[in-house]
Amino acid sequence: MATTAPVHPVDEVPPVRQLAAFGLQHVLAMYAGAVAVPLIVGGAMKLSPADLAYLITADLLVCGIATLIQCVGFWRFGVRLPIMQGCTFAAVSPMVLIGTTGGGLPAIYGSVIVAGLAIVLLAPVFGRLLRFFPPLVTGTVILIIGVSLLPVAGNWAAGGAGAKDFGEPKNLALAGFVLALVLGVQRFAPAFLSRIAVLVGIAAGLAVAVPFGFTDFGGVGDADWLGISTPFHFGAPSFHASAIVSMLVVALVTMTETTGDFIAVGEMTERPVEPRTLADGLRADGLSTVLGGVFNTFPYTAFAQNVGLVGMTRVRSRWVVATAGGILVVLGLLPKLGAVVAAIPAPVLGGAGLVMFGTVAASGLRTLAAVDFKDNHNLTVVAVSVAIGMLPVGVPGVYARFPDWFQTVMNSGISAGCLTAIALNLLFNHLPGRESRSKTEAEPEAASAPA
């Protein structure tokens, strides 16, 4: 009697009802971060409300397409893991500088297209670097990803950075209510509900927020029912050398961050990332970035926000995240629906974010628990890497007087910590040091000693 090979949890296709619920949960977890980049860049360039709305819908559309490419994959594009894609924050400062002083949106899109092509070409090179990511490095990087995201959740819980009522007790109370509900559902609810604890918490938080005046649905009425993003809406791309160089630096940063996210999800799903799959995933990042430049949006990377959701819910199917990508495409084509999601108050997202981002950090600790820290320098590698990674998070202006390219690399705690961990691991565990030299010198003496 023939038996079929068991399907890996990453490749399982849950029932439609579960796909929709799990997918919507991923969308709500990343939505605020997804629309932040076009809002920041468009605001700095003083674009009209209509142009800002266009940027947001274009971003959501390409976010969805990029997520589908990454999860479903075709040929050598896509890591085929549950990975959400979104605009990278590493590109915000360079894009604002390019947009305000170096040629406007056409110059941004020209540099984004070139950076995307560079990522596609460099993907195989990065794939061969996977051997420099042993558990010591990957655990440290995953820990840094989680801890560096916690201030984002904290800002949301307090009302959202720049909010007039930032830090008001009512905001923190709402975030605390959502946090408690998420934990309660995860602990006491039936299996299916426990896996959508974040969705339940956000829905309940929104229901509580409405009567207490936390929400503003005014944008829903102003939004269009249908929005179509057309290539080069803001004009043909222009190519400026300085803009391209700065965006190439961003590309290297995002490739480093994405590698950390891939490794984290690979460990959570028990499908470790290999050199070829890493190259395929980075190649998909590059293709999505090129599409971003064509369809009036920005560079794309794996969204660390959703890494924690995979670990917390233990829902490992890539088809769940592919469904989330489909939902984003719909939101990008129907701006009115996007406006409804945008009305969710920041404290509601903050309560859920504290659990999700903390889960990422805890996953890093779990990886490090398998590392040998006895009679070696591994503790120093972790300590210094976390310290360097947290420096721009705890002291945001620490590199303000450094060159732009240096700020682009080091202002991202994830890339700063990752590069430090790789360098220190090579220094202490691969380069010959004093101890290894002394052992080498001692061996001939022992061999020549009389028996």
Coordinates of C-alpha atoms in Angstrom, one line a residue:
M1 CA 0.0 0.0 0.0
A2 CA 1.6 3.3 -1.2
T3 CA 2.2 6.0 1.5
T4 CA 2.5 9.6 0.8
A5 CA 5.4 11.6 2.2
P6 CA 4.5 13.9 5.1
V7 CA 4.1 17.5 4.2
H8 CA 6.4 19.9 6.1
P9 CA 4.4 22.4 8.2
V10 CA 5.8 25.2 6.0
D11 CA 4.1 23.7 3.0
E12 CA 0.8 22.8 4.6
V13 CA -2.3 24.6 3.3
P14 CA -4.8 25.2 6.2
P15 CA -8.5 25.4 5.5
V16 CA -9.8 28.7 3.9
R17 CA -11.3 30.0 7.1
Q18 CA -8.0 29.6 9.0
L19 CA -6.0 31.0 6.0
A20 CA -8.2 34.2 6.1
A21 CA -7.9 34.7 9.9
F22 CA -4.2 33.9 10.1
G23 CA -3.4 36.1 7.1
L24 CA -5.4 39.1 8.3
Q25 CA -3.5 38.8 11.6
H26 CA -0.2 39.2 9.7
V27 CA -1.6 42.2 7.8
L28 CA -2.7 44.0 11.0
A29 CA 0.7 43.2 12.6
M30 CA 2.7 45.0 9.9
Y31 CA 0.2 47.6 8.5
A32 CA 1.5 50.5 10.6
G33 CA 5.1 49.8 9.6
A34 CA 4.1 49.3 6.0
V35 CA 2.6 52.7 5.6
A36 CA 5.1 54.6 7.7
V37 CA 7.8 54.9 5.0
P38 CA 5.6 56.5 2.3
L39 CA 4.1 58.8 5.0
I40 CA 7.6 59.9 6.3
V41 CA 9.1 60.4 2.8
G42 CA 6.1 62.0 1.3
G43 CA 5.6 64.3 4.3
A44 CA 9.3 65.4 4.2
M45 CA 8.8 66.3 0.5
K46 CA 5.6 68.2 1.3
L47 CA 3.5 66.1 -1.2
S48 CA -0.2 66.8 -1.5
P49 CA -2.7 64.6 0.4
A50 CA -3.7 63.1 -2.9
D51 CA -0.1 62.2 -3.7
L52 CA 0.4 60.8 -0.2
A53 CA -2.6 58.6 -0.6
Y54 CA -1.3 57.4 -3.9
L55 CA 2.0 56.5 -2.4
I56 CA 0.3 54.5 0.4
T57 CA -1.9 52.5 -2.0
A58 CA 1.0 51.8 -4.3
D59 CA 3.1 50.7 -1.3
L60 CA 0.4 48.3 -0.1
L61 CA 0.0 46.8 -3.6
V62 CA 3.7 46.1 -4.1
C63 CA 4.0 44.9 -0.5
G64 CA 1.4 42.2 -1.4
I65 CA 3.1 41.3 -4.7
A66 CA 6.5 41.1 -3.0
T67 CA 5.1 38.9 -0.2
L68 CA 3.6 36.6 -2.8
I69 CA 6.9 36.3 -4.7
Q70 CA 8.8 35.6 -1.4
C71 CA 6.3 33.0 -0.1
V72 CA 5.1 31.2 -3.2
G73 CA 8.2 31.7 -5.4
F74 CA 9.0 31.0 -9.0
W75 CA 12.1 29.7 -10.6
R76 CA 15.0 31.1 -8.5
F77 CA 13.0 33.9 -6.8
G78 CA 11.6 33.5 -3.3
V79 CA 12.8 31.9 -0.1
R80 CA 9.4 30.0 0.2
L81 CA 9.1 30.6 3.9
P82 CA 6.4 32.6 5.8
I83 CA 8.0 36.0 5.2
M84 CA 6.1 39.3 5.0
Q85 CA 7.7 42.0 2.8
G86 CA 7.6 45.7 3.5
C87 CA 9.4 49.0 2.8
T88 CA 12.7 49.1 4.7
F89 CA 13.3 51.9 7.2
A90 CA 17.0 51.9 6.4
A91 CA 16.2 53.8 3.2
V92 CA 14.2 56.6 4.8
S93 CA 17.0 59.1 5.5
P94 CA 18.7 58.7 2.1
M95 CA 15.4 58.9 0.2
V96 CA 14.4 62.1 2.1
L97 CA 17.8 63.6 1.2
I98 CA 17.5 62.6 -2.4
G99 CA 13.9 63.7 -2.7
T100 CA 14.4 67.2 -1.1
T101 CA 17.8 68.1 -2.6
G102 CA 18.7 65.7 -5.4
G103 CA 15.9 65.4 -8.0
G104 CA 12.7 64.6 -6.3
L105 CA 10.7 61.3 -6.6
P106 CA 12.2 60.5 -10.1
A107 CA 15.7 60.5 -8.7
I108 CA 14.5 58.3 -5.8
Y109 CA 13.0 55.8 -8.1
G110 CA 16.0 55.7 -10.4
S111 CA 18.3 54.9 -7.5
V112 CA 15.8 52.3 -6.2
I113 CA 15.7 50.5 -9.5
V114 CA 19.5 50.3 -9.7
A115 CA 19.7 49.1 -6.1
G116 CA 17.1 46.3 -6.8
L117 CA 19.1 45.1 -9.8
A118 CA 22.3 45.1 -7.7
I119 CA 20.6 43.0 -5.0
V120 CA 19.6 40.5 -7.7
L121 CA 23.2 40.3 -8.9
L122 CA 24.7 40.1 -5.4
A123 CA 22.2 37.5 -4.1
P124 CA 24.4 34.5 -4.9
V125 CA 27.4 36.1 -3.2
F126 CA 25.4 36.6 0.0
G127 CA 24.2 33.0 -0.3
R128 CA 27.8 31.8 0.0
L129 CA 28.3 33.9 3.1
L130 CA 25.8 31.7 5.1
R131 CA 28.7 29.8 6.6
F132 CA 29.6 32.9 8.6
F133 CA 26.3 32.6 10.4
P134 CA 26.7 29.8 13.0
P135 CA 24.3 29.6 16.0
L136 CA 26.4 32.1 17.9
V137 CA 25.9 34.8 15.3
T138 CA 22.3 33.9 14.3
G139 CA 21.2 33.8 18.0
T140 CA 22.8 37.1 18.6
V141 CA 21.2 38.7 15.5
I142 CA 17.8 37.3 16.3
L143 CA 18.1 38.7 19.8
I144 CA 19.1 42.1 18.5
I145 CA 16.2 42.1 16.0
G146 CA 13.7 41.5 18.8
V147 CA 15.1 44.0 21.3
S148 CA 15.5 46.7 18.6
L149 CA 11.8 46.4 17.7
L150 CA 10.6 46.8 21.3
P151 CA 10.9 50.6 21.3
V152 CA 8.5 50.6 18.2
A153 CA 5.9 48.7 20.3
G154 CA 6.6 51.1 23.2
N155 CA 5.9 54.1 21.0
W156 CA 2.7 52.6 19.7
A157 CA 1.5 51.7 23.3
A158 CA 2.1 55.3 24.4
G159 CA 0.0 56.6 21.5
G160 CA 2.3 56.7 18.5
A161 CA 5.5 58.9 18.1
G162 CA 4.5 62.5 17.8
A163 CA 1.0 62.1 19.0
K164 CA -0.4 65.0 21.1
D165 CA -1.5 62.6 23.9
F166 CA 1.7 60.6 23.8
G167 CA 2.2 58.8 27.1
E168 CA -1.3 59.5 28.5
P169 CA -2.4 56.8 31.0
K170 CA -5.5 56.0 28.8
N171 CA -3.2 54.9 25.9
L172 CA -1.1 52.7 28.1
A173 CA -4.3 51.3 29.7
L174 CA -5.6 50.3 26.3
A175 CA -2.3 48.7 25.3
G176 CA -2.3 46.8 28.6
F177 CA -5.8 45.6 28.0
V178 CA -4.8 44.3 24.5
L179 CA -1.7 42.7 25.9
A180 CA -3.6 41.0 28.8
L181 CA -6.3 39.7 26.3
V182 CA -3.7 38.3 23.9
L183 CA -2.0 36.4 26.7
G184 CA -5.3 35.2 28.1
V185 CA -6.5 33.9 24.8
Q186 CA -3.2 32.3 24.1
R187 CA -3.2 30.5 27.5
F188 CA -6.9 29.6 28.0
A189 CA -8.7 29.6 24.6
P190 CA -9.1 26.6 22.3
A191 CA -6.2 25.8 19.9
F192 CA -7.6 27.7 16.9
L193 CA -8.4 30.9 18.9
S194 CA -5.0 30.7 20.7
R195 CA -3.3 30.9 17.3
I196 CA -5.1 34.0 16.4
A197 CA -4.7 35.6 19.8
V198 CA -3.2 38.8 18.2
L199 CA -6.1 39.1 15.9
V200 CA -8.6 38.7 18.8
G201 CA -6.7 41.2 20.9
I202 CA -6.6 43.8 18.1
A203 CA -10.3 43.3 17.3
A204 CA -11.3 43.6 21.0
G205 CA -9.0 46.6 21.4
L206 CA -10.6 48.3 18.5
A207 CA -14.1 47.6 19.9
V208 CA -13.1 49.2 23.2
A209 CA -11.3 52.1 21.5
V210 CA -14.4 53.2 19.4
P211 CA -16.7 54.3 22.3
F212 CA -13.8 55.9 24.2
G213 CA -12.8 58.2 21.2
F214 CA -9.5 56.6 20.3
T215 CA -10.5 56.1 16.6
D216 CA -11.0 58.5 13.8
F217 CA -12.8 57.1 10.8
G218 CA -12.8 60.4 8.9
G219 CA -10.2 59.2 6.4
V220 CA -12.5 56.3 5.4
G221 CA -15.1 58.7 3.8
D222 CA -12.4 60.6 2.0
A223 CA -10.7 57.5 0.5
D224 CA -11.5 56.3 -3.0
W225 CA -13.2 53.0 -3.6
L226 CA -10.7 52.0 -6.3
G227 CA -7.1 52.9 -6.8
I228 CA -4.9 51.7 -9.6
S229 CA -1.1 52.2 -9.5
T230 CA 0.4 52.9 -12.9
P231 CA 4.2 52.7 -13.7
F232 CA 6.1 55.9 -13.3
H233 CA 3.1 57.9 -12.1
F234 CA 5.4 60.7 -10.9
G235 CA 7.5 60.8 -14.1
A236 CA 10.3 58.8 -15.7
P237 CA 13.1 57.8 -13.3
S238 CA 16.3 59.9 -13.4
F239 CA 19.7 58.5 -12.5
H240 CA 22.1 60.5 -10.3
A241 CA 25.4 59.0 -9.2
S242 CA 25.2 60.3 -5.6
A243 CA 21.7 59.0 -5.2
I244 CA 22.6 55.6 -6.6
V245 CA 25.7 55.2 -4.4
S246 CA 23.6 56.0 -1.2
M247 CA 20.9 53.5 -2.3
L248 CA 23.5 50.8 -2.9
V249 CA 24.7 51.2 0.7
V250 CA 21.1 50.8 1.7
A251 CA 20.9 47.6 -0.4
L252 CA 23.8 46.1 1.5
V253 CA 22.2 47.0 4.8
T254 CA 18.8 45.5 3.8
M255 CA 20.5 42.3 2.5
T256 CA 22.2 41.9 5.9
E257 CA 18.9 42.5 7.8
T258 CA 16.9 40.2 5.5
T259 CA 19.5 37.4 6.0
G260 CA 18.9 37.6 9.8
D261 CA 15.2 37.5 9.3
F262 CA 15.4 34.5 7.0
I263 CA 17.6 32.6 9.5
A264 CA 15.2 33.5 12.3
V265 CA 12.1 32.2 10.5
G266 CA 14.0 29.2 9.3
E267 CA 14.8 28.2 12.8
M268 CA 11.3 28.9 14.0
T269 CA 9.7 26.8 11.3
E270 CA 12.4 24.0 11.5
R271 CA 13.4 24.5 7.9
P272 CA 16.9 25.9 8.1
V273 CA 17.9 28.3 5.4
E274 CA 20.6 27.0 3.0
P275 CA 22.9 29.0 0.7
R276 CA 20.7 28.5 -2.3
T277 CA 17.4 29.4 -0.5
L278 CA 19.1 32.5 1.0
A279 CA 20.2 33.6 -2.5
D280 CA 16.6 32.9 -3.8
G281 CA 15.1 35.0 -1.1
L282 CA 17.5 37.9 -1.6
R283 CA 16.9 37.7 -5.3
A284 CA 13.2 38.1 -4.6
D285 CA 14.0 41.2 -2.5
G286 CA 15.8 42.7 -5.4
L287 CA 13.0 42.0 -7.9
S288 CA 10.5 43.5 -5.5
T289 CA 12.7 46.6 -5.1
V290 CA 12.8 47.0 -8.9
L291 CA 9.0 46.7 -8.9
G292 CA 8.9 49.4 -6.2
G293 CA 10.9 51.8 -8.3
V294 CA 8.6 51.1 -11.3
F295 CA 5.3 51.4 -9.4
N296 CA 6.1 54.5 -7.4
T297 CA 7.2 53.0 -4.1
F298 CA 10.4 52.1 -2.3
P299 CA 13.0 49.3 -1.5
Y300 CA 11.6 46.1 0.0
T301 CA 12.9 43.8 2.7
A302 CA 11.6 41.0 5.0
F303 CA 9.5 42.6 7.8
A304 CA 10.9 41.6 11.3
Q305 CA 7.5 42.6 12.8
N306 CA 6.0 39.4 11.5
V307 CA 8.9 37.1 12.5
G308 CA 7.7 37.3 16.1
L309 CA 4.1 36.4 15.0
V310 CA 5.3 33.2 13.4
G311 CA 7.2 32.2 16.6
M312 CA 4.3 33.2 18.9
T313 CA 1.4 31.5 17.1
R314 CA 3.5 28.5 15.8
V315 CA 1.6 28.8 12.5
R316 CA 4.4 27.9 10.1
S317 CA 2.6 27.7 6.8
R318 CA 4.0 30.0 4.1
W319 CA 0.5 29.9 2.5
V320 CA -0.9 31.8 5.5
V321 CA 1.6 34.7 4.7
A322 CA 0.9 34.4 1.0
T323 CA -2.8 34.9 1.9
A324 CA -1.7 38.0 3.8
G325 CA 0.0 39.2 0.6
G326 CA -3.2 38.7 -1.3
I327 CA -5.1 40.8 1.3
L328 CA -2.5 43.6 0.9
V329 CA -3.0 43.6 -2.9
V330 CA -6.8 44.0 -2.3
L331 CA -6.1 46.9 0.2
G332 CA -3.8 48.5 -2.4
L333 CA -6.6 48.3 -5.0
L334 CA -9.3 49.4 -2.6
P335 CA -8.1 52.5 -0.7
K336 CA -11.3 52.7 1.4
L337 CA -10.6 49.3 3.0
G338 CA -7.0 50.4 3.6
A339 CA -8.3 53.5 5.4
V340 CA -10.4 51.3 7.7
V341 CA -7.3 49.3 8.7
A342 CA -5.4 52.6 9.2
A343 CA -8.0 53.8 11.7
I344 CA -6.8 51.1 14.3
P345 CA -5.3 53.2 17.2
A346 CA -1.6 52.9 17.9
P347 CA -2.0 51.7 21.5
V348 CA -4.0 48.6 20.2
L349 CA -1.0 47.7 18.0
G350 CA 1.4 48.4 20.8
G351 CA -0.2 45.9 23.1
A352 CA 0.1 43.2 20.5
G353 CA 3.6 44.3 19.4
L354 CA 5.0 43.9 22.9
V355 CA 4.2 40.1 22.7
M356 CA 5.4 39.7 19.1
F357 CA 8.6 41.5 19.4
G358 CA 9.5 40.0 22.7
T359 CA 8.9 36.6 21.1
V360 CA 11.6 37.4 18.5
A361 CA 14.1 38.3 21.3
A362 CA 13.2 35.1 23.2
S363 CA 13.8 33.0 20.1
G364 CA 17.3 34.5 19.9
L365 CA 17.9 33.5 23.5
R366 CA 16.7 30.0 22.7
T367 CA 19.2 29.7 19.9
L368 CA 22.0 31.0 22.1
A369 CA 21.1 28.4 24.7
A370 CA 22.6 25.7 22.5
V371 CA 25.9 27.6 22.2
D372 CA 28.9 26.6 24.3
F373 CA 30.1 29.5 26.5
K374 CA 32.6 27.6 28.6
D375 CA 36.4 28.3 28.2
N376 CA 36.0 30.5 25.1
H377 CA 35.2 34.1 24.0
N378 CA 31.6 33.5 22.9
L379 CA 30.2 35.6 25.7
T380 CA 32.3 38.5 24.6
V381 CA 31.0 38.1 21.0
V382 CA 27.3 38.3 22.2
A383 CA 27.9 41.1 24.7
V384 CA 29.7 43.5 22.4
S385 CA 27.4 42.7 19.4
V386 CA 24.3 43.4 21.5
A387 CA 25.8 46.6 22.9
I388 CA 26.7 47.9 19.4
G389 CA 23.3 46.9 18.0
M390 CA 21.5 48.7 20.9
L391 CA 23.6 51.9 20.7
P392 CA 21.5 53.6 17.9
V393 CA 18.3 52.3 19.4
G394 CA 19.0 53.8 22.9
V395 CA 20.9 56.9 21.7
P396 CA 19.3 57.7 18.3
G397 CA 21.6 60.7 17.5
V398 CA 24.8 59.0 18.4
Y399 CA 26.1 58.9 14.8
A400 CA 24.7 62.3 13.7
R401 CA 28.1 63.8 12.9
F402 CA 29.3 60.9 10.9
P403 CA 29.2 60.6 7.0
D404 CA 25.8 59.7 5.5
W405 CA 27.0 56.2 4.3
F406 CA 28.2 55.4 7.8
Q407 CA 24.9 56.5 9.3
T408 CA 23.0 54.4 6.8
V409 CA 24.8 51.3 8.0
M410 CA 25.2 51.9 11.7
N411 CA 21.8 53.7 12.4
S412 CA 20.2 50.3 11.9
G413 CA 20.8 48.4 15.1
I414 CA 20.2 45.1 13.2
S415 CA 22.8 45.7 10.6
A416 CA 25.3 47.2 13.1
G417 CA 24.9 44.3 15.5
C418 CA 25.0 41.7 12.7
L419 CA 28.2 43.0 11.2
T420 CA 29.8 43.2 14.7
A421 CA 28.8 39.6 15.5
I422 CA 30.2 38.3 12.2
A423 CA 33.5 40.2 12.7
L424 CA 33.9 39.2 16.3
N425 CA 33.1 35.5 15.6
L426 CA 35.8 35.6 12.9
L427 CA 38.3 37.3 15.3
F428 CA 37.8 35.0 18.2
N429 CA 36.8 31.7 16.7
H430 CA 38.5 31.5 13.2
L431 CA 41.7 33.6 13.2
P432 CA 44.7 32.0 14.9
G433 CA 45.2 33.5 18.3
R434 CA 47.5 33.3 21.2
E435 CA 46.0 30.1 22.6
S436 CA 46.0 28.2 19.3
R437 CA 49.6 29.3 18.6
S438 CA 50.8 28.1 22.0
K439 CA 49.0 24.8 21.4
T440 CA 50.7 24.5 18.0
E441 CA 54.1 25.2 19.5
A442 CA 53.6 22.8 22.3
E443 CA 52.7 19.9 20.0
P444 CA 56.2 19.5 18.5
E445 CA 57.8 19.6 22.0
A446 CA 55.5 16.9 23.2
A447 CA 56.2 14.8 20.2
S448 CA 60.0 15.1 20.7
A449 CA 59.9 14.4 24.5
P450 CA 61.3 11.0 25.5
A451 CA 58.7 8.4 26.3

